[in-house]
Amino acid sequence: MTHINIPPDHPRAESLTIREKLVERHLEGIVAASGLIAHGRGEAFDYLLGEKTTRPASKAIRAAAAMLLTAENPVISVNGNTAASVAEEVVKLAEIAEAKIEVNLFYRSLERVLAIKKLLEKAGARQVLGVGKRASARIPELRSERRRVDPRGIMAADAVLVPLEDGDRTEALVRLGKKVIAVDLNPLSRTAQKATITIVDNIVRAAPRLVQAAQKLKEQGVEKCREVLLNFDNRKNLAESIALIDENLLKKFSRESTRTVSERD
Ligand code: PTJ
């Protein structure tokens, strides 16, 4: 049930609908209050990226799919925002990549973990790790609630997909020798900078593309996946995303500067 009526012809109808969905999921106890703030931060970067999946993002998506498919024990880490936005895609991707799904929260409470588990199960998940006492392992040197992980999941994983993450855990997972795939609209964040593969895209657009890429690469086989990974350079890819933001700002600035003051107001 939405709280406002979003006119379908509103120029920002799509963005407003996504916002509304997150607000609803917050009221249902799935998205943390801070998750709404995090979403606003993401929106600002999305605006600067042109609100579309860019070329570097597409390359990173393909590399991420290849990494999940070639991993021995891949895990998809799910927080409130991810569950609220792309639960179905998480389940599909897990099936294709034979990955486990684990709930891992920064603002952890049993109620939230259970609400997210329920949402994932409704989307078709058969097993959800990281619930209650099952999250009995600890990521060393990590102080936040994100340190609580499932010994059958993130702790045993060699590759972890971490959408909308905070930098600390990404760094800690990399220190443990795990490959980390981040989805983060901010290419300058610590997560984006420290991950093994960074997808600078909105999770809402990236997740269905990740499912498609994984399906296609699975059909093409493991050698193709290795080739994709060999040809991917995360630093170069991040630099391309930052350059695109620069270009968009310059374009916007030159358009704005040719408009009259009354037009701008
Ligand atoms: O559900 P919890 O308890 O685990 O909490 C989740 C949040 C997101 C609140 C928590 O992880 C957090 O505080 O994250 P940060 O440090 O605010 O980082 C979130 C990052 O995700 C920021 O860099 C945002 O730009 C980015 N982001 C926000 N919305 C999206 C996004 N990236 C991709 N797609 C989005 N829709």
Coordinates of N, CA, C and O in Angstrom, one line a residue, residues 14 16 29 54-55 58 62-63 71 76 92 97 99-100 105 137 152 157-158 167 177 192 214 238 241 259:
E14 N 9.5 6.9 -11.7 CA 10.2 5.7 -11.4 C 11.0 5.8 -10.1 O 10.9 5.0 -9.2
L16 N 10.4 8.0 -7.7 CA 9.5 8.2 -6.6 C 8.9 6.8 -6.1 O 8.7 6.6 -5.0
G29 N 9.6 -3.0 8.8 CA 10.7 -3.5 9.6 C 11.9 -4.1 8.8 O 12.7 -4.8 9.4
T54 N 25.9 2.3 -17.0 CA 27.0 2.8 -17.9 C 27.8 1.7 -18.5 O 27.7 0.5 -18.0
R55 N 28.6 2.0 -19.4 CA 29.5 1.0 -20.0 C 30.4 0.3 -19.0 O 30.5 -0.9 -18.9
S58 N 28.4 -2.1 -16.9 CA 28.1 -3.3 -17.7 C 29.3 -4.3 -17.6 O 29.1 -5.5 -17.5
R62 N 29.4 -8.1 -15.8 CA 29.9 -9.3 -16.5 C 31.0 -10.0 -15.7 O 31.0 -11.2 -15.5
A63 N 31.9 -9.2 -15.2 CA 33.1 -9.7 -14.5 C 32.5 -10.3 -13.1 O 33.0 -11.4 -12.7
A71 N 33.6 -19.2 -8.6 CA 33.9 -19.4 -7.2 C 33.6 -20.8 -6.7 O 32.7 -21.4 -7.2
I76 N 25.8 -14.6 -1.4 CA 25.2 -13.3 -1.6 C 24.8 -12.8 -0.3 O 24.0 -13.4 0.4
K92 N 17.1 -15.6 -7.9 CA 17.5 -16.1 -9.2 C 19.0 -16.3 -9.4 O 19.5 -17.3 -9.9
A97 N 24.1 -19.2 -10.0 CA 25.5 -19.3 -9.6 C 25.7 -20.4 -8.5 O 26.9 -20.5 -8.0
A99 N 24.9 -20.2 -5.5 CA 25.4 -19.4 -4.3 C 24.5 -19.5 -3.1 O 23.3 -19.8 -3.3
K100 N 25.0 -19.3 -2.0 CA 24.2 -19.3 -0.8 C 23.7 -17.8 -0.5 O 24.4 -16.9 -1.0
L105 N 23.5 -7.8 8.6 CA 23.0 -6.4 8.8 C 23.9 -5.6 9.6 O 24.6 -6.0 10.5
A137 N 29.8 -17.3 13.8 CA 31.2 -17.0 13.6 C 31.3 -15.5 13.6 O 30.4 -14.7 13.5
R152 N 28.7 -21.5 7.8 CA 28.4 -22.2 6.5 C 28.3 -21.3 5.3 O 28.3 -21.7 4.2
A157 N 33.1 -18.7 2.6 CA 33.0 -18.3 1.2 C 34.4 -17.9 0.7 O 35.2 -17.4 1.4
D158 N 34.5 -18.1 -0.6 CA 35.7 -17.5 -1.3 C 35.3 -16.2 -2.1 O 36.2 -15.4 -2.4
G167 N 32.3 0.3 4.3 CA 33.7 0.0 4.0 C 34.4 -1.0 4.9 O 35.1 -1.8 4.4
G177 N 41.1 -12.8 2.7 CA 41.5 -13.5 1.5 C 40.3 -13.8 0.6 O 40.3 -14.6 -0.4
A192 N 33.7 0.8 -2.5 CA 33.9 0.8 -3.9 C 35.4 0.7 -4.2 O 35.9 -0.1 -5.1
A214 N 24.9 -13.8 -15.7 CA 25.3 -15.1 -15.1 C 24.7 -16.2 -16.0 O 25.4 -17.2 -16.2
L238 N 36.8 1.7 -12.3 CA 36.4 2.8 -11.3 C 36.7 4.1 -11.9 O 35.9 5.1 -11.8
S241 N 34.2 5.2 -14.4 CA 33.0 5.7 -13.8 C 33.1 7.1 -13.2 O 32.2 8.0 -13.4
R259 N 21.6 29.0 -19.9 CA 20.2 29.4 -19.6 C 20.1 30.7 -18.9 O 21.0 31.0 -18.1

